[in-house]
Short mmCIF file of C-alpha atoms in Angstrom, two decimals:
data_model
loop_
_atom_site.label_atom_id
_atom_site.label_comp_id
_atom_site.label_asym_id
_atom_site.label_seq_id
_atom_site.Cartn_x
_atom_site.Cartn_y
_atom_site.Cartn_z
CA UNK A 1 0.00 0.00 0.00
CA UNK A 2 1.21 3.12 -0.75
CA UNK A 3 1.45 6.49 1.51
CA UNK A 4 -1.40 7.99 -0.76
CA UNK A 5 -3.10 4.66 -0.91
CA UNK A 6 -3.00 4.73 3.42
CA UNK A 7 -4.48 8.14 3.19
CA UNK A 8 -7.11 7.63 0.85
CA UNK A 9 -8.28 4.93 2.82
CA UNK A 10 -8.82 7.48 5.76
CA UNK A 11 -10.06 10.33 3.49
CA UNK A 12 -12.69 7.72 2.55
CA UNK A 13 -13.78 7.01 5.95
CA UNK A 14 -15.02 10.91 6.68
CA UNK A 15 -15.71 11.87 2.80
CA UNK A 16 -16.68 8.93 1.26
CA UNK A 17 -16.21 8.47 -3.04
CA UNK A 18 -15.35 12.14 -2.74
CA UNK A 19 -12.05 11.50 -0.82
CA UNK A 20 -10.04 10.87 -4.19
CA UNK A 21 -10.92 14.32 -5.62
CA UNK A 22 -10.55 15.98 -2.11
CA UNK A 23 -6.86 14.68 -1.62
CA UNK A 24 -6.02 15.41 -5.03
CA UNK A 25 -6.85 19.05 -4.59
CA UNK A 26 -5.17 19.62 -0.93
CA UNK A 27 -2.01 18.03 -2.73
CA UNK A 28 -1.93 20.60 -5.98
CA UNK A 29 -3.68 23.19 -3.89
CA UNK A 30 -1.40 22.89 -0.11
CA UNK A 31 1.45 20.87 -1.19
CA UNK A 32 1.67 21.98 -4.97
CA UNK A 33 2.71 18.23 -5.69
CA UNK A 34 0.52 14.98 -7.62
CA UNK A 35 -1.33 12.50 -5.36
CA UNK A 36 0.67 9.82 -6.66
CA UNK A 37 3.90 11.28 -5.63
CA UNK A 38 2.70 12.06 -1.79
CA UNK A 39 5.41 11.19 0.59
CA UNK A 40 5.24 10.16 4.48
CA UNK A 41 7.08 13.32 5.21
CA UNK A 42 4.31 15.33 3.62
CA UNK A 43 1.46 13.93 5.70
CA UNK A 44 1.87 16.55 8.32
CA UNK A 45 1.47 19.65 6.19
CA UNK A 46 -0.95 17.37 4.40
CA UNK A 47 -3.20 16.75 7.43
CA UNK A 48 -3.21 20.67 8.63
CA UNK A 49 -4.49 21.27 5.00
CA UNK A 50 -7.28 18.53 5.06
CA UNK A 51 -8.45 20.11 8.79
CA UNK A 52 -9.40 23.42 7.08
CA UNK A 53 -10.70 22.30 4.19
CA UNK A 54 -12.51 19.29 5.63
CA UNK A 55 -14.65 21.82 7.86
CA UNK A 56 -16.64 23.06 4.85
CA UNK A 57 -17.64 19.57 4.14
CA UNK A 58 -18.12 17.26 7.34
CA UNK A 59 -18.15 18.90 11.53
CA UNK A 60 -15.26 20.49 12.94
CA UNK A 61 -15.18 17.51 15.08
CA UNK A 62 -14.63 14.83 12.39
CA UNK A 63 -12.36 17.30 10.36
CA UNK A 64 -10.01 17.32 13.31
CA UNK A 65 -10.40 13.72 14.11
CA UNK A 66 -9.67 13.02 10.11
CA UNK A 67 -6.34 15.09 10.49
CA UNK A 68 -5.12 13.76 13.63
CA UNK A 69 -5.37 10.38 11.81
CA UNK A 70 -3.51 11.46 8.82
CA UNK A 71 -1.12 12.62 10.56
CA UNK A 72 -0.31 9.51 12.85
CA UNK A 73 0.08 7.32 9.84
CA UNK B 1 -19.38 -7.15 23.19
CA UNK B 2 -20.55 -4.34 20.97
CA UNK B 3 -23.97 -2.86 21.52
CA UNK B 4 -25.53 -3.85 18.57
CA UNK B 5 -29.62 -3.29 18.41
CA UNK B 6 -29.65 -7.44 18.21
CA UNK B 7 -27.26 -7.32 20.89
CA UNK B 8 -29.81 -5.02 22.80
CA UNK B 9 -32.62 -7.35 21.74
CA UNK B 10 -31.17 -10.53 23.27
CA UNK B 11 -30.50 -8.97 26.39
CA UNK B 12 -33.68 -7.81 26.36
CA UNK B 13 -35.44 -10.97 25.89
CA UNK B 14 -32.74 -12.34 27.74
CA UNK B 15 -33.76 -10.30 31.18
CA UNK B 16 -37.55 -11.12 29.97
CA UNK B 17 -36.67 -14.58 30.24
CA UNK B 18 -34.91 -14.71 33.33
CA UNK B 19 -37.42 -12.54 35.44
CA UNK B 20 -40.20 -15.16 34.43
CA UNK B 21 -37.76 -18.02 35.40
CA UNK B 22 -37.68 -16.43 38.64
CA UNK B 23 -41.21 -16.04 39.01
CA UNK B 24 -41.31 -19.74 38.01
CA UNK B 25 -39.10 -20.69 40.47
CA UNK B 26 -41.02 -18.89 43.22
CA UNK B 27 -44.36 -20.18 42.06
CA UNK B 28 -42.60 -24.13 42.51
CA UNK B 29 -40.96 -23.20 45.61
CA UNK B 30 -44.29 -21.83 47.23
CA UNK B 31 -46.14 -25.33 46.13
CA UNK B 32 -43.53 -27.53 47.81
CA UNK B 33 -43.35 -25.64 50.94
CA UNK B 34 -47.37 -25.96 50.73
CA UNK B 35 -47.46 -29.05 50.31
CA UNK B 36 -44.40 -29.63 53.03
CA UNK B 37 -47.14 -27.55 55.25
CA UNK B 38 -49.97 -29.76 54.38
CA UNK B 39 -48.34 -32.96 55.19
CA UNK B 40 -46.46 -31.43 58.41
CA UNK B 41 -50.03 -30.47 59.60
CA UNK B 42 -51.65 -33.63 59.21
CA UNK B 43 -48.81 -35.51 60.38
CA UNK B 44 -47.86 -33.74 63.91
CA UNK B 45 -51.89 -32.74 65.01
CA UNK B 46 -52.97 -36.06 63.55
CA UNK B 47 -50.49 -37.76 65.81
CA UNK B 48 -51.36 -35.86 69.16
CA UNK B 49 -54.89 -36.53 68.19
CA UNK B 50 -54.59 -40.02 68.13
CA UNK B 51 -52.18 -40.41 71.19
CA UNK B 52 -55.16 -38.10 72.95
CA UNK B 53 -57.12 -40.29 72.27
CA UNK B 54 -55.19 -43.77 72.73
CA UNK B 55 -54.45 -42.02 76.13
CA UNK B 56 -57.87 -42.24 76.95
CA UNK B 57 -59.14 -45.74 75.65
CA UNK B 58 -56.05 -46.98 78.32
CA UNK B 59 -57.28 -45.02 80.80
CA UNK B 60 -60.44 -46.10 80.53
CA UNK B 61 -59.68 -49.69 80.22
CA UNK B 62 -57.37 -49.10 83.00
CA UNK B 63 -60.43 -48.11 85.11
CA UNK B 64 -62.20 -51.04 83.92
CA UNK B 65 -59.71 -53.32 85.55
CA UNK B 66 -59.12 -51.89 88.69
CA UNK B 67 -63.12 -51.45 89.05
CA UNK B 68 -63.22 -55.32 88.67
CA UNK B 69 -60.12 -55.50 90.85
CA UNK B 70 -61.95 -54.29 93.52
CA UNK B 71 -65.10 -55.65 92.95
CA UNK B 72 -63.26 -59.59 93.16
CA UNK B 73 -60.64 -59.13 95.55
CA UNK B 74 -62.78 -60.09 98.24
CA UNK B 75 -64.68 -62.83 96.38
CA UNK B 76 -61.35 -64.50 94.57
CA UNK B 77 -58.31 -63.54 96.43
CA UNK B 78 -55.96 -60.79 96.36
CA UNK B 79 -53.52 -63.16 94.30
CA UNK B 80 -56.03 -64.16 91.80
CA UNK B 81 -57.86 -60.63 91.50
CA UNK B 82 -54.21 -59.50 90.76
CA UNK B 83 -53.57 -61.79 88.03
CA UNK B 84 -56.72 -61.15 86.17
CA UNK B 85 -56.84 -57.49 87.11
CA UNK B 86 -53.99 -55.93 88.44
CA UNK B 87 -51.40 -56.89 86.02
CA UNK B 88 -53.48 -56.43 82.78
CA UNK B 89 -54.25 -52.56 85.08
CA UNK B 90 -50.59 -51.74 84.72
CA UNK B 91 -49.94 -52.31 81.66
CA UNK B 92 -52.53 -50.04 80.33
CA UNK B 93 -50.99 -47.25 82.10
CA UNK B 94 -47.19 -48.48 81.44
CA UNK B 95 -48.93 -47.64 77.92
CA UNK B 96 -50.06 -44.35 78.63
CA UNK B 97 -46.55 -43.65 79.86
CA UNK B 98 -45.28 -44.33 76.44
CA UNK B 99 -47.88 -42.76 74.33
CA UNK B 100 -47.56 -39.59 76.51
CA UNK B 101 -43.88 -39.57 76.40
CA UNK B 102 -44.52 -40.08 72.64
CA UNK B 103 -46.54 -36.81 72.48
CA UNK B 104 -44.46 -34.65 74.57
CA UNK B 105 -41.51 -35.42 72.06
CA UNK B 106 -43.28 -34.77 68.93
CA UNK B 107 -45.62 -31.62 69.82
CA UNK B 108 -44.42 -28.41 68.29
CA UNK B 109 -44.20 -25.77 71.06
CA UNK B 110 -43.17 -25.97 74.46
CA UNK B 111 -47.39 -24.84 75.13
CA UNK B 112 -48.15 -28.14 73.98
CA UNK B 113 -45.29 -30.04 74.83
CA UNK B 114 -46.71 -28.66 78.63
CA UNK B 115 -49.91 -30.01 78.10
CA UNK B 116 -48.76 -33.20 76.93
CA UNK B 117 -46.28 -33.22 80.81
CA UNK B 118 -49.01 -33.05 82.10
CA UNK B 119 -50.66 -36.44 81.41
CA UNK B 120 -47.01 -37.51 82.08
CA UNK B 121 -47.06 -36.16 85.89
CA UNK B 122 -50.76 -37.34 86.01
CA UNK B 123 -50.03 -40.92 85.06
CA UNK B 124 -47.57 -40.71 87.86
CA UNK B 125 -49.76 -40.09 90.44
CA UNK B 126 -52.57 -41.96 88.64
CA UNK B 127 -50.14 -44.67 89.53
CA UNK B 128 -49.26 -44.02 93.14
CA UNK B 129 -53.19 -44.04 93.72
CA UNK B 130 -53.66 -47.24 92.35
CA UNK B 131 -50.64 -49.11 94.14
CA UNK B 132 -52.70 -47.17 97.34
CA UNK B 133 -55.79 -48.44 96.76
CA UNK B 134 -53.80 -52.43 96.23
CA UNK B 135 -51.90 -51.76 99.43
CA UNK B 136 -55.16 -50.71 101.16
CA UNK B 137 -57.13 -53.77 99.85
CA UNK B 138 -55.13 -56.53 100.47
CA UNK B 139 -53.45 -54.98 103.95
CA UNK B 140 -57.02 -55.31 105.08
CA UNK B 141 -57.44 -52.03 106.28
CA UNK B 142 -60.77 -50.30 107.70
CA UNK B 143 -63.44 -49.68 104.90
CA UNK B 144 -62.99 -45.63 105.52
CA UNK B 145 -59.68 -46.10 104.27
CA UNK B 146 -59.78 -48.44 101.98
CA UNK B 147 -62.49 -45.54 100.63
CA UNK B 148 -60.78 -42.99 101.17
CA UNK B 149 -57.83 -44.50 98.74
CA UNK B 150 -60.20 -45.32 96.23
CA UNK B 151 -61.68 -41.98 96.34
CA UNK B 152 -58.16 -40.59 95.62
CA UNK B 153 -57.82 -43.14 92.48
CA UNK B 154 -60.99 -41.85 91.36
CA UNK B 155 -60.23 -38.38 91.35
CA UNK B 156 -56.51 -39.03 89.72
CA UNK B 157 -58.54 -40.80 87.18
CA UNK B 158 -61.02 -38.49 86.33
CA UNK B 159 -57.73 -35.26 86.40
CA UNK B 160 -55.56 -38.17 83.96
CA UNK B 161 -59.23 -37.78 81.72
CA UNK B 162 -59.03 -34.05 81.71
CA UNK B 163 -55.59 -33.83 81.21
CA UNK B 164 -55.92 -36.39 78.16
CA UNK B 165 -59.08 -34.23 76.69
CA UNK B 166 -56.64 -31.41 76.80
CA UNK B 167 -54.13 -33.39 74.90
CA UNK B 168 -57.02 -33.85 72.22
CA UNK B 169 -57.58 -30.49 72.42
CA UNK B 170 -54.37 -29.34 71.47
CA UNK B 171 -53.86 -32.25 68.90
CA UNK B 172 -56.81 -30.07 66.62
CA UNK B 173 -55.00 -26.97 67.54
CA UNK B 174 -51.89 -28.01 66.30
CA UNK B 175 -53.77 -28.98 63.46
CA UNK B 176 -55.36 -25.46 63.11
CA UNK B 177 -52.32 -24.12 63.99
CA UNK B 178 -50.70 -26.00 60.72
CA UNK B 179 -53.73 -25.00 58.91
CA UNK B 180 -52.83 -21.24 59.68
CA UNK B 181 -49.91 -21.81 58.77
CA UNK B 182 -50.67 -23.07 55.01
CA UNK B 183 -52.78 -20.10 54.59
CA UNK B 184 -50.29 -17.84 56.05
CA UNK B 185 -47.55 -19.18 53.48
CA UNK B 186 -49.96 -19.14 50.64
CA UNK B 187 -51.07 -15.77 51.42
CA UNK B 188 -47.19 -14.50 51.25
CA UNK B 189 -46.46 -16.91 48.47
CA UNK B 190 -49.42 -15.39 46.14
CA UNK B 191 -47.77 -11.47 47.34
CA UNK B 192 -44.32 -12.69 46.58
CA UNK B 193 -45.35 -13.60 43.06
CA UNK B 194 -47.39 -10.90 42.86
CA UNK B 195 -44.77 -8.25 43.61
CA UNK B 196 -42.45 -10.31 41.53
CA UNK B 197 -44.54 -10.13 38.66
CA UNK B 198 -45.36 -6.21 38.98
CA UNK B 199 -40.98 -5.87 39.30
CA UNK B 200 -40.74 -8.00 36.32
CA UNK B 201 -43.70 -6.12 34.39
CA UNK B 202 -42.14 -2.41 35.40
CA UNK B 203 -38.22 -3.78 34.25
CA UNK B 204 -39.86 -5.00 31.21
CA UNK B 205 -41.67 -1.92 30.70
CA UNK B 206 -38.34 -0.09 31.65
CA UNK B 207 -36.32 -1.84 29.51
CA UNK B 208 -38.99 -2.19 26.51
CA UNK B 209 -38.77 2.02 26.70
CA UNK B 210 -35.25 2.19 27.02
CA UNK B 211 -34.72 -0.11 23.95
CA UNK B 212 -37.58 1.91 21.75
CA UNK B 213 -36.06 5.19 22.79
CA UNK B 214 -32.20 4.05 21.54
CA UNK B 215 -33.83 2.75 18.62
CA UNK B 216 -36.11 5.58 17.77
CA UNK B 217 -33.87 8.66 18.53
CA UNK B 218 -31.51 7.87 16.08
CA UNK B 219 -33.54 6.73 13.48
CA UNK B 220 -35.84 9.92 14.08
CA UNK B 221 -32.86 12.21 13.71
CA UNK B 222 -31.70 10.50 10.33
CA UNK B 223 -35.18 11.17 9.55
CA UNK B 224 -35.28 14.59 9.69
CA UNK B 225 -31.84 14.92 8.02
CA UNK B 226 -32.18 12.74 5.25
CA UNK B 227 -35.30 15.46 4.89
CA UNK B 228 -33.26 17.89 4.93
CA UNK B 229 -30.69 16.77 2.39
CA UNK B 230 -33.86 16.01 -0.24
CA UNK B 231 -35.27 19.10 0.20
CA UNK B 232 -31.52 20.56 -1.04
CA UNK B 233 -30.29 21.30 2.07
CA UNK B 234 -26.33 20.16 2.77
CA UNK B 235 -25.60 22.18 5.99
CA UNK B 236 -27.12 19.34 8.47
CA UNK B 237 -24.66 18.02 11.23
CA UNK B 238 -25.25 14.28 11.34
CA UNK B 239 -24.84 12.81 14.92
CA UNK B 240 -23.81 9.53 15.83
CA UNK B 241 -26.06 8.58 19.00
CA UNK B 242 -25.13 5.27 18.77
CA UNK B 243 -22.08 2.22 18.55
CA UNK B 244 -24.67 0.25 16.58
CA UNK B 245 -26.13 -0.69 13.37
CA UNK B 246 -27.51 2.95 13.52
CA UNK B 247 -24.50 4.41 14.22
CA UNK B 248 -22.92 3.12 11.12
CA UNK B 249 -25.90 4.02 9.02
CA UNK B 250 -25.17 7.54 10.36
CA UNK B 251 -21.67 7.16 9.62
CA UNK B 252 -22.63 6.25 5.71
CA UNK B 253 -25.13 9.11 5.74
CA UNK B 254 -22.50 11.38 6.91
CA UNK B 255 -20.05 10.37 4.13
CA UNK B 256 -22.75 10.50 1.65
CA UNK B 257 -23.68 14.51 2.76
CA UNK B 258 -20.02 15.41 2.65
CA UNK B 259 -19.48 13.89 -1.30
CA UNK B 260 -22.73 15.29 -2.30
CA UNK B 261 -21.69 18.85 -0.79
CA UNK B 262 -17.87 18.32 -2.40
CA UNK B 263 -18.96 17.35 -6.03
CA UNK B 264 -21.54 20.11 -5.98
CA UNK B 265 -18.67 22.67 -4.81
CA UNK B 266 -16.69 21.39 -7.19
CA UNK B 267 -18.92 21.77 -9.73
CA UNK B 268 -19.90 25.40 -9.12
CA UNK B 269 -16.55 26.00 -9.25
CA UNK B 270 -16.19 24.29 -13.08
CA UNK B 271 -19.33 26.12 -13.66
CA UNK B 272 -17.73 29.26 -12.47
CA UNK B 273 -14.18 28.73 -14.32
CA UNK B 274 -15.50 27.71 -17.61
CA UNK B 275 -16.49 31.10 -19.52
CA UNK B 276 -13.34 32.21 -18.87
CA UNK B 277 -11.97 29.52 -20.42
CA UNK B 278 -14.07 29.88 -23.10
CA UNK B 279 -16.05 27.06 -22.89
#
C-alpha cells in the first residue's frame, strides 16, 4: 500500500467516493505536488491542509479527528 | 461485546426470560413448601390426636380393671384378682406412659409439649393411687380407708381424663395451627409472586422504553436529516447517537452529505471557471 493509498483509505472514511478528488486538490492546492507522488514526510502539512478544508464539508469535530489520523500514519 | 440493536434485543429478551424463570421458580418453591405444610399439619396434630385419644381408651380400660379389681378381691383372692386385674391394670398405664412420652416429644411448642407433661405427671400419680388403693385392699385395712384411697384413684382418674381431653384439644389446635400456617404461606407466596410479577412487568416496561427510545432517537434524527438533504439542504450536522447498526448508518449518511456537498462545490466551481476559459 502506498502512503497515498494509506491516506485515501482514511479520506474515505469521513468523505466517502469524494475522498479521491478531495486529496487530489489539498495536494496541488497545499502541497503543490501529484497525489501519486505524496510522501510520508508530507502527511503533516498534508493533514493541517485537510483540517481546514474538511470543515466546509463534514463537523469540525470529524475534520479534526480526520487530520489527527492522517497525521499519525 | 458491541452494543448492537440485536445485541440489545437478546438482552432484552434475555432479562424477559430470566425474570419469568424467577417467578417460576417462586411459584414451585411456594407449592412444595405448601405441600411440606400440608403434610407437616396432618402428620404432627394427627399424631397428638390419636395419642389423645389412645391415652384415653387406656385409661379407661385401665379403670375397667381396677373397678373389677376391687369388685373380686374379696370374692377371689388378692392373688387371683391381681392376676386377672392388676397386672393387665398396669400395663394399660405403662402404655399411657409411652404414648404420653410419645406426644411430649413430637408436639411443636413448648405450650403443647406442657400439656402433653401433664398427662405424664398425672399418670404418675394416677399410679401411686392405684398401688394405694392395692396396698389398702389386700393390707385389710378399715373400709374408711380403703375408701378414702379409692376416692383418691378416682379423682386421679377423672384429672388423667381431663388432662388427656386437653391433649385432644391441642392435637386439633396443632392442626389449626398448621392449617394457619398453610394459609399464612400461601397468602405471602401469592404477594411474593405478585410483587415479583409487577418488578418483572415495570423492568420490562423499563427496559422495553429504554430499547424503543435508543432505537427511535436515532432513526428519528436520520429522519429529519435525510429530509433535509432532499429538500436541497447540505448544511445538516449528522450525529452519531449510537455504537450500533444505527450508528454506522449515520456514519454512511455522513459520508454521503459530505461527497454530495464536495462534487456540488466542485462543480460550481467548473461552472464558475469555464467562460473564462471559453467554454
Amino acid at each position: 500500500m502506498s502512503a497515498y493509498d494509506s491516506v485515501l483509505a482514511v479520506a474515505k472514511t469521513y468523505m466517502g467516493p469524494a475522498a479521491e478528488s478531495f486529496l487530489s486538490r489539498q495536494c496541488q492546492v497545499g502541497l503543490k505536488t501529484e497525489a501519486a507522488n505524496l510522501t510520508k514526510a508530507q502527511f503533516k502539512d498534508l493533514a493541517a491542509w485537510v483540517e481546514v478544508s474538511a470543515c466546509r464539508f463534514i463537523d469540525r469535530p470529524k475534520a479534526e479527528e480526520m487530520s489527527k489520523r492522517i497525521a499519525a500514519l | 461485546m458491541k452494543p448492537t440493536i440485536r445485541n440489545k434485543l437478546l438482552a432484552g429478551f434475555s432479562g424477559v426470560l430470566l425474570l419469568m424463570a424467577i417467578v417460576a421458580a417462586i411459584g414451585i418453591y411456594s407449592v412444595f413448601s405448601l405441600r411440606k405444610s400440608a403434610q407437616d399439619a396432618t402428620r404432627v396434630g394427627g399424631q397428638l390426636n390419636a395419642v389423645a385419644l389412645e391415652i384415653q381408651v387406656h385409661n379407661l380400660e385401665a379403670q375397667r380393671r381396677i373397678v373389677g379389681y376391687l369388685a373380686d378381691v374379696k370374692k377371689v383372692g388378692a392373688k387371683a384378682a391381681r392376676d386377672t386385674y392388676l397386672d393387665e391394670a398396669t400395663f394399660e398405664i405403662h402404655e399411657i406412659e409411652t404414648l404420653a412420652d410419645r406426644a411430649v416429644k413430637i408436639a411443636p411448642d413448648a405450650e403443647k409439649r406442657e400439656k402433653f407433661q401433664k398427662i405424664v405427671t398425672s399418670v404418675a400419680v394416677y399410679e401411686k393411687a392405684l398401688n394405694d388403693v392395692v396396698a389398702s385392699v389386700e393390707s385389710g385395712k378399715p373400709e374408711s380407708e380403703v375408701t378414702a384411697a379409692s376416692d383418691a384413684y378416682a379423682k386421679s382418674a377423672d384429672q388423667l381424663h381431663d388432662n388427656a381431653e386437653d391433649g385432644e384439644a391441642v392435637g386439633r389446635d396443632a392442626a389449626q395451627t398448621s392449617q394457619e400456617d398453610i394459609v399464612r404461606t400461601s397468602q405471602r407466596a401469592v404477594w411474593l409472586s405478585v410483587g415479583v410479577s409487577i418488578l418483572g412487568l415495570l423492568l420490562g416496561m423499563g427496559m422495553s422504553f429504554t430499547l424503543a427510545r435508543a432505537i427511535l432517537n436515532p432513526v428519528d434524527h436520520l429522519k429529519e436529516v435525510a429530509e433535509s438533504v432532499s429538500m436541497g439542504n447540505l448544511d445538516v450536522s449528522v450525529k452519531r447517537y449510537s455504537e450500533d447498526e444505527i450508528g454506522d448508518l449515520a456514519d454512511s449518511f455522513s459520508r454521503m452529505v459530505a461527497a454530495v456537498k464536495y462534487f456540488r462545490l466542485e462543480m460550481e466551481m467548473m461552472e464558475s471557471e469555464a467562460p473564462k476559459q471559453g467554454l
